[in-house]
Structures are given as structure tokens and as C-alpha cells.
mmCIF file with all atom_site columns, C-alpha atoms in Angstrom:
data_model
loop_
_atom_site.group_PDB
_atom_site.id
_atom_site.type_symbol
_atom_site.label_atom_id
_atom_site.label_alt_id
_atom_site.label_comp_id
_atom_site.label_asym_id
_atom_site.label_entity_id
_atom_site.label_seq_id
_atom_site.pdbx_PDB_ins_code
_atom_site.Cartn_x
_atom_site.Cartn_y
_atom_site.Cartn_z
_atom_site.occupancy
_atom_site.B_iso_or_equiv
_atom_site.pdbx_formal_charge
_atom_site.auth_seq_id
_atom_site.auth_comp_id
_atom_site.auth_asym_id
_atom_site.auth_atom_id
_atom_site.pdbx_PDB_model_num
ATOM 1   C CA . PHE A 1 1   ? 73.969  110.149 86.229  1.00 0.00 ? 1   PHE A CA 1
ATOM 2   C CA . TYR A 1 2   ? 74.309  107.553 83.380  1.00 0.00 ? 2   TYR A CA 1
ATOM 3   C CA . SER A 1 3   ? 73.993  104.364 82.627  1.00 0.00 ? 3   SER A CA 1
ATOM 4   C CA . VAL A 1 4   ? 76.212  103.189 79.964  1.00 0.00 ? 4   VAL A CA 1
ATOM 5   C CA . GLU A 1 5   ? 74.836  99.850  78.128  1.00 0.00 ? 5   GLU A CA 1
ATOM 6   C CA . ILE A 1 6   ? 76.750  97.213  75.690  1.00 0.00 ? 6   ILE A CA 1
ATOM 7   C CA . TRP A 1 7   ? 73.671  94.928  73.831  1.00 0.00 ? 7   TRP A CA 1
ATOM 8   C CA . ASN A 1 8   ? 74.589  92.365  72.090  1.00 0.00 ? 8   ASN A CA 1
ATOM 9   C CA . ALA A 1 9   ? 73.231  93.274  68.285  1.00 0.00 ? 9   ALA A CA 1
ATOM 10  C CA . ALA A 1 10  ? 72.886  89.679  67.351  1.00 0.00 ? 10  ALA A CA 1
ATOM 11  C CA . THR A 1 11  ? 70.518  88.402  70.282  1.00 0.00 ? 11  THR A CA 1
ATOM 12  C CA . GLY A 1 12  ? 69.464  92.033  71.247  1.00 0.00 ? 12  GLY A CA 1
ATOM 13  C CA . GLU A 1 13  ? 70.342  90.966  74.632  1.00 0.00 ? 13  GLU A CA 1
ATOM 14  C CA . LEU A 1 14  ? 72.019  93.248  77.316  1.00 0.00 ? 14  LEU A CA 1
ATOM 15  C CA . ALA A 1 15  ? 75.956  91.900  77.867  1.00 0.00 ? 15  ALA A CA 1
ATOM 16  C CA . GLY A 1 16  ? 77.439  94.308  79.786  1.00 0.00 ? 16  GLY A CA 1
ATOM 17  C CA . GLY A 1 17  ? 77.304  98.379  81.499  1.00 0.00 ? 17  GLY A CA 1
ATOM 18  C CA . GLU A 1 18  ? 77.976  100.130 84.701  1.00 0.00 ? 18  GLU A CA 1
ATOM 19  C CA . LEU A 1 19  ? 76.201  103.291 86.270  1.00 0.00 ? 19  LEU A CA 1
ATOM 20  C CA . GLY A 1 20  ? 78.568  106.554 86.834  1.00 0.00 ? 20  GLY A CA 1
ATOM 21  C CA . TYR A 1 21  ? 78.742  110.122 87.412  1.00 0.00 ? 21  TYR A CA 1
ATOM 22  C CA . SER A 1 22  ? 80.334  113.438 86.076  1.00 0.00 ? 22  SER A CA 1
ATOM 23  C CA . VAL A 1 23  ? 81.314  116.491 88.191  1.00 0.00 ? 23  VAL A CA 1
ATOM 24  C CA . GLY A 1 24  ? 82.938  118.806 85.361  1.00 0.00 ? 24  GLY A CA 1
ATOM 25  C CA . GLY A 1 25  ? 85.889  117.055 82.813  1.00 0.00 ? 25  GLY A CA 1
ATOM 26  C CA . ILE A 1 26  ? 85.958  113.755 85.765  1.00 0.00 ? 26  ILE A CA 1
ATOM 27  C CA . TYR A 1 27  ? 83.461  111.554 84.775  1.00 0.00 ? 27  TYR A CA 1
ATOM 28  C CA . THR A 1 28  ? 83.882  108.431 87.802  1.00 0.00 ? 28  THR A CA 1
ATOM 29  C CA . SER A 1 29  ? 82.635  104.703 87.241  1.00 0.00 ? 29  SER A CA 1
ATOM 30  C CA . LEU A 1 30  ? 80.609  103.617 90.310  1.00 0.00 ? 30  LEU A CA 1
ATOM 31  C CA . THR A 1 31  ? 80.172  100.021 89.490  1.00 0.00 ? 31  THR A CA 1
ATOM 32  C CA . GLY A 1 32  ? 79.395  97.220  86.413  1.00 0.00 ? 32  GLY A CA 1
ATOM 33  C CA . PHE A 1 33  ? 78.761  94.130  85.370  1.00 0.00 ? 33  PHE A CA 1
ATOM 34  C CA . THR A 1 34  ? 78.898  91.708  82.082  1.00 0.00 ? 34  THR A CA 1
ATOM 35  C CA . ARG A 1 35  ? 76.873  88.739  81.207  1.00 0.00 ? 35  ARG A CA 1
ATOM 36  C CA . GLU A 1 36  ? 78.984  88.017  78.633  1.00 0.00 ? 36  GLU A CA 1
ATOM 37  C CA . ASP A 1 37  ? 82.983  87.554  77.867  1.00 0.00 ? 37  ASP A CA 1
ATOM 38  C CA . ALA A 1 38  ? 84.727  90.613  76.257  1.00 0.00 ? 38  ALA A CA 1
ATOM 39  C CA . ALA A 1 39  ? 81.061  92.406  77.253  1.00 0.00 ? 39  ALA A CA 1
ATOM 40  C CA . GLY A 1 40  ? 83.189  95.117  79.853  1.00 0.00 ? 40  GLY A CA 1
ATOM 41  C CA . SER A 1 41  ? 86.504  95.226  77.819  1.00 0.00 ? 41  SER A CA 1
ATOM 42  C CA . VAL A 1 42  ? 84.710  96.776  74.796  1.00 0.00 ? 42  VAL A CA 1
ATOM 43  C CA . GLN A 1 43  ? 82.170  98.923  77.055  1.00 0.00 ? 43  GLN A CA 1
ATOM 44  C CA . LEU A 1 44  ? 85.365  100.173 78.496  1.00 0.00 ? 44  LEU A CA 1
ATOM 45  C CA . ALA A 1 45  ? 86.907  100.728 75.550  1.00 0.00 ? 45  ALA A CA 1
ATOM 46  C CA . ALA A 1 46  ? 83.946  102.535 74.241  1.00 0.00 ? 46  ALA A CA 1
ATOM 47  C CA . LEU A 1 47  ? 82.641  104.262 77.419  1.00 0.00 ? 47  LEU A CA 1
ATOM 48  C CA . GLY A 1 48  ? 86.779  105.494 77.335  1.00 0.00 ? 48  GLY A CA 1
ATOM 49  C CA . LYS A 1 49  ? 86.689  106.980 73.666  1.00 0.00 ? 49  LYS A CA 1
ATOM 50  C CA . LEU A 1 50  ? 83.334  108.009 74.034  1.00 0.00 ? 50  LEU A CA 1
ATOM 51  C CA . LEU A 1 51  ? 84.217  110.076 77.185  1.00 0.00 ? 51  LEU A CA 1
ATOM 52  C CA . LEU A 1 52  ? 87.357  111.687 74.783  1.00 0.00 ? 52  LEU A CA 1
ATOM 53  C CA . GLN A 1 53  ? 84.663  112.375 72.396  1.00 0.00 ? 53  GLN A CA 1
ATOM 54  C CA . CYS A 1 54  ? 82.767  114.826 74.556  1.00 0.00 ? 54  CYS A CA 1
ATOM 55  C CA . GLY A 1 55  ? 86.028  116.706 75.843  1.00 0.00 ? 55  GLY A CA 1
ATOM 56  C CA . PHE A 1 56  ? 86.226  114.910 79.542  1.00 0.00 ? 56  PHE A CA 1
ATOM 57  C CA . LEU A 1 57  ? 89.896  115.107 81.079  1.00 0.00 ? 57  LEU A CA 1
ATOM 58  C CA . TYR A 1 58  ? 89.598  112.224 83.913  1.00 0.00 ? 58  TYR A CA 1
ATOM 59  C CA . TRP A 1 59  ? 88.366  108.684 84.329  1.00 0.00 ? 59  TRP A CA 1
ATOM 60  C CA . ASP A 1 60  ? 87.983  107.432 87.846  1.00 0.00 ? 60  ASP A CA 1
ATOM 61  C CA . LEU A 1 61  ? 88.019  104.107 88.276  1.00 0.00 ? 61  LEU A CA 1
ATOM 62  C CA . GLY A 1 62  ? 87.592  103.765 91.642  1.00 0.00 ? 62  GLY A CA 1
ATOM 63  C CA . MET A 1 63  ? 90.137  101.700 93.686  1.00 0.00 ? 63  MET A CA 1
ATOM 64  C CA . GLU A 1 64  ? 93.284  100.220 92.483  1.00 0.00 ? 64  GLU A CA 1
ATOM 65  C CA . MET A 1 65  ? 92.758  97.011  91.130  1.00 0.00 ? 65  MET A CA 1
ATOM 66  C CA . ASP A 1 66  ? 95.430  95.056  88.771  1.00 0.00 ? 66  ASP A CA 1
ATOM 67  C CA . TYR A 1 67  ? 93.528  95.346  85.772  1.00 0.00 ? 67  TYR A CA 1
ATOM 68  C CA . LYS A 1 68  ? 92.897  98.954  85.966  1.00 0.00 ? 68  LYS A CA 1
ATOM 69  C CA . ILE A 1 69  ? 96.414  99.075  86.170  1.00 0.00 ? 69  ILE A CA 1
ATOM 70  C CA . GLN A 1 70  ? 96.913  96.747  83.201  1.00 0.00 ? 70  GLN A CA 1
ATOM 71  C CA . LEU A 1 71  ? 94.261  98.894  80.865  1.00 0.00 ? 71  LEU A CA 1
ATOM 72  C CA . GLY A 1 72  ? 96.582  102.161 81.751  1.00 0.00 ? 72  GLY A CA 1
ATOM 73  C CA . ALA A 1 73  ? 95.347  103.666 84.908  1.00 0.00 ? 73  ALA A CA 1
ATOM 74  C CA . GLU A 1 74  ? 97.717  105.547 86.413  1.00 0.00 ? 74  GLU A CA 1
ATOM 75  C CA . LEU A 1 75  ? 96.959  106.297 90.672  1.00 0.00 ? 75  LEU A CA 1
ATOM 76  C CA . ILE A 1 76  ? 97.121  110.141 92.003  1.00 0.00 ? 76  ILE A CA 1
ATOM 77  C CA . GLY A 1 77  ? 96.902  111.141 95.242  1.00 0.00 ? 77  GLY A CA 1
ATOM 78  C CA . ARG A 1 78  ? 93.909  112.003 97.136  1.00 0.00 ? 78  ARG A CA 1
ATOM 79  C CA . SER A 1 79  ? 94.734  115.691 97.423  1.00 0.00 ? 79  SER A CA 1
ATOM 80  C CA . ASP A 1 80  ? 95.697  116.002 93.922  1.00 0.00 ? 80  ASP A CA 1
ATOM 81  C CA . TYR A 1 81  ? 92.259  114.432 92.990  1.00 0.00 ? 81  TYR A CA 1
ATOM 82  C CA . VAL A 1 82  ? 90.462  116.896 95.380  1.00 0.00 ? 82  VAL A CA 1
ATOM 83  C CA . ARG A 1 83  ? 92.133  120.078 93.494  1.00 0.00 ? 83  ARG A CA 1
ATOM 84  C CA . GLU A 1 84  ? 91.281  118.595 90.343  1.00 0.00 ? 84  GLU A CA 1
ATOM 85  C CA . VAL A 1 85  ? 87.523  118.058 91.666  1.00 0.00 ? 85  VAL A CA 1
ATOM 86  C CA . HIS A 1 86  ? 87.379  121.584 92.483  1.00 0.00 ? 86  HIS A CA 1
ATOM 87  C CA . ARG A 1 87  ? 89.705  123.440 89.584  1.00 0.00 ? 87  ARG A CA 1
ATOM 88  C CA . THR A 1 88  ? 87.473  121.079 86.777  1.00 0.00 ? 88  THR A CA 1
ATOM 89  C CA . ARG A 1 89  ? 83.341  121.604 88.123  1.00 0.00 ? 89  ARG A CA 1
ATOM 90  C CA . VAL A 1 90  ? 84.173  125.389 87.643  1.00 0.00 ? 90  VAL A CA 1
ATOM 91  C CA . GLU A 1 91  ? 85.982  125.224 84.492  1.00 0.00 ? 91  GLU A CA 1
ATOM 92  C CA . ASN A 1 92  ? 84.269  122.867 82.816  1.00 0.00 ? 92  ASN A CA 1
ATOM 93  C CA . LYS A 1 93  ? 80.803  122.660 84.514  1.00 0.00 ? 93  LYS A CA 1
ATOM 94  C CA . ASP A 1 94  ? 78.659  122.224 81.343  1.00 0.00 ? 94  ASP A CA 1
ATOM 95  C CA . LEU A 1 95  ? 80.624  119.210 80.269  1.00 0.00 ? 95  LEU A CA 1
ATOM 96  C CA . VAL A 1 96  ? 78.188  116.056 79.493  1.00 0.00 ? 96  VAL A CA 1
ATOM 97  C CA . LEU A 1 97  ? 78.510  112.814 78.220  1.00 0.00 ? 97  LEU A CA 1
ATOM 98  C CA . ARG A 1 98  ? 76.400  112.559 75.362  1.00 0.00 ? 98  ARG A CA 1
ATOM 99  C CA . CYS A 1 99  ? 75.682  109.508 72.901  1.00 0.00 ? 99  CYS A CA 1
ATOM 100 C CA . ASP A 1 100 ? 72.751  111.000 71.169  1.00 0.00 ? 100 ASP A CA 1
ATOM 101 C CA . GLY A 1 101 ? 71.685  107.697 70.969  1.00 0.00 ? 101 GLY A CA 1
ATOM 102 C CA . ARG A 1 102 ? 72.156  104.049 70.235  1.00 0.00 ? 102 ARG A CA 1
ATOM 103 C CA . ARG A 1 103 ? 75.589  103.502 68.489  1.00 0.00 ? 103 ARG A CA 1
ATOM 104 C CA . ASN A 1 104 ? 77.577  100.581 67.102  1.00 0.00 ? 104 ASN A CA 1
ATOM 105 C CA . ALA A 1 105 ? 80.364  100.612 69.952  1.00 0.00 ? 105 ALA A CA 1
ATOM 106 C CA . LYS A 1 106 ? 82.965  99.521  67.274  1.00 0.00 ? 106 LYS A CA 1
ATOM 107 C CA . GLU A 1 107 ? 81.975  102.759 65.674  1.00 0.00 ? 107 GLU A CA 1
ATOM 108 C CA . VAL A 1 108 ? 83.062  104.280 69.074  1.00 0.00 ? 108 VAL A CA 1
ATOM 109 C CA . ILE A 1 109 ? 86.059  103.026 69.704  1.00 0.00 ? 109 ILE A CA 1
ATOM 110 C CA . ASP A 1 110 ? 87.160  103.086 65.845  1.00 0.00 ? 110 ASP A CA 1
ATOM 111 C CA . PHE A 1 111 ? 86.033  107.014 65.824  1.00 0.00 ? 111 PHE A CA 1
ATOM 112 C CA . ASP A 1 112 ? 89.553  109.191 65.077  1.00 0.00 ? 112 ASP A CA 1
ATOM 113 C CA . ARG A 1 113 ? 89.411  112.044 67.185  1.00 0.00 ? 113 ARG A CA 1
ATOM 114 C CA . SER A 1 114 ? 91.894  113.788 65.154  1.00 0.00 ? 114 SER A CA 1
ATOM 115 C CA . ASP A 1 115 ? 89.364  116.062 63.457  1.00 0.00 ? 115 ASP A CA 1
ATOM 116 C CA . ASN A 1 116 ? 88.475  117.386 67.185  1.00 0.00 ? 116 ASN A CA 1
ATOM 117 C CA . THR A 1 117 ? 91.695  117.553 68.341  1.00 0.00 ? 117 THR A CA 1
ATOM 118 C CA . ALA A 1 118 ? 92.185  121.325 67.726  1.00 0.00 ? 118 ALA A CA 1
ATOM 119 C CA . ALA A 1 119 ? 88.355  122.112 69.104  1.00 0.00 ? 119 ALA A CA 1
ATOM 120 C CA . ASN A 1 120 ? 89.147  119.961 72.534  1.00 0.00 ? 120 ASN A CA 1
ATOM 121 C CA . THR A 1 121 ? 92.614  121.034 73.272  1.00 0.00 ? 121 THR A CA 1
ATOM 122 C CA . LYS A 1 122 ? 92.524  124.794 72.528  1.00 0.00 ? 122 LYS A CA 1
ATOM 123 C CA . THR A 1 123 ? 90.245  125.419 76.356  1.00 0.00 ? 123 THR A CA 1
ATOM 124 C CA . ARG A 1 124 ? 92.630  123.435 78.023  1.00 0.00 ? 124 ARG A CA 1
ATOM 125 C CA . ARG A 1 125 ? 95.809  124.928 80.234  1.00 0.00 ? 125 ARG A CA 1
ATOM 126 C CA . SER A 1 126 ? 99.116  125.590 77.711  1.00 0.00 ? 126 SER A CA 1
ATOM 127 C CA . GLY A 1 127 ? 101.830 123.579 79.177  1.00 0.00 ? 127 GLY A CA 1
ATOM 128 C CA . SER A 1 128 ? 99.556  121.680 82.274  1.00 0.00 ? 128 SER A CA 1
ATOM 129 C CA . LYS A 1 129 ? 99.488  117.953 82.622  1.00 0.00 ? 129 LYS A CA 1
ATOM 130 C CA . HIS A 1 130 ? 96.341  118.033 81.178  1.00 0.00 ? 130 HIS A CA 1
ATOM 131 C CA . ASP A 1 131 ? 97.096  118.801 77.741  1.00 0.00 ? 131 ASP A CA 1
ATOM 132 C CA . ARG A 1 132 ? 99.245  116.240 78.201  1.00 0.00 ? 132 ARG A CA 1
ATOM 133 C CA . SER A 1 133 ? 96.681  113.861 78.940  1.00 0.00 ? 133 SER A CA 1
ATOM 134 C CA . ILE A 1 134 ? 94.863  114.884 76.304  1.00 0.00 ? 134 ILE A CA 1
ATOM 135 C CA . ASN A 1 135 ? 97.363  114.714 73.555  1.00 0.00 ? 135 ASN A CA 1
ATOM 136 C CA . ASP A 1 136 ? 98.581  111.521 75.113  1.00 0.00 ? 136 ASP A CA 1
ATOM 137 C CA . GLY A 1 137 ? 95.326  109.992 73.921  1.00 0.00 ? 137 GLY A CA 1
ATOM 138 C CA . GLY A 1 138 ? 92.585  111.742 75.873  1.00 0.00 ? 138 GLY A CA 1
ATOM 139 C CA . ALA A 1 139 ? 91.417  111.229 79.470  1.00 0.00 ? 139 ALA A CA 1
ATOM 140 C CA . LYS A 1 140 ? 93.302  109.472 81.912  1.00 0.00 ? 140 LYS A CA 1
ATOM 141 C CA . LYS A 1 141 ? 92.416  106.717 83.414  1.00 0.00 ? 141 LYS A CA 1
ATOM 142 C CA . ARG A 1 142 ? 92.820  107.086 87.324  1.00 0.00 ? 142 ARG A CA 1
ATOM 143 C CA . PRO A 1 143 ? 92.220  104.960 90.517  1.00 0.00 ? 143 PRO A CA 1
ATOM 144 C CA . HIS A 1 144 ? 92.742  107.418 93.506  1.00 0.00 ? 144 HIS A CA 1
ATOM 145 C CA . ARG A 1 145 ? 94.894  106.416 96.729  1.00 0.00 ? 145 ARG A CA 1
ATOM 146 C CA . ASP A 1 146 ? 94.749  107.556 100.247 1.00 0.00 ? 146 ASP A CA 1
ATOM 147 C CA . GLU A 1 147 ? 98.265  109.888 100.774 1.00 0.00 ? 147 GLU A CA 1
ATOM 148 C CA . LYS A 1 148 ? 99.904  108.538 104.053 1.00 0.00 ? 148 LYS A CA 1
#
């Protein structure tokens, strides 16, 4: 389990955050909160970049909601999601979300991944949808949906 926190540097107060967990290359957001305007947006942007830096393939945002779709989330069918969980929990079993102490959210958001691209993509299957998600900017934000 992970606790992702955004602190206001000026006041020293907790401004927002979330709880989540990971299985292989999938990070799942469980619940989040904000105490200040825009803290949630900063937290989402910084967490997205941190997930990329660590090599995560998917970001499971849970239920479909308009604001998630507006942020770029794509729906994935339950059977596809379950298949990815089974695959990535073996292929990416040692993947961990690391922050190495307090980091400035702006620095995390502004991080240029070009130096890490070769290292992160060489372990992905060539021509797979995972290569495309990495090359298109990294982990896909995916609420899941029930198939009918």
C-alpha cells in the first residue's frame, strides 16, 4: 500500500493525497482527498509522472467518471484488465513505487523522461499495446468497466 501526499510548502500543511496499491505494473488508486484548491490536480500530475519514472504500465482509477475521462483515462474491459493483472504480476513482480523521501511536486511533474526511455522500454514486449502506452507518454490511466 502507498500513501501519496501533497504538502503546501508555504504553510507546511497537508493539502491533498491518496491511498493506493500496486500489483506488478498496475498502480490502483483507492481513495483521495484535497484540502486546498488544485491540490488534487497537482497530486494526480505528480503521481502520474512518478508512476512513469518507476516503470508502471497502467494506472487503475476505478470507476468511470467524467473528470477521469477528461484527464485522458481510457476504459478497459474487465477480461482485458484481469488478463493484464495476471501478466504483469509475473513480468513486473519487483516493480515498486519509490519516491526516496520528500520531493517537490513541480520537479516531479517537470521531470524529462527522455534519459530513462531506453531503460524503461527495453523490457516491454515489442509491438504490444504496452510499448505504445510507454512511447505515448507512459502509464495509461484506466477506469475499468463491466462487460455486458
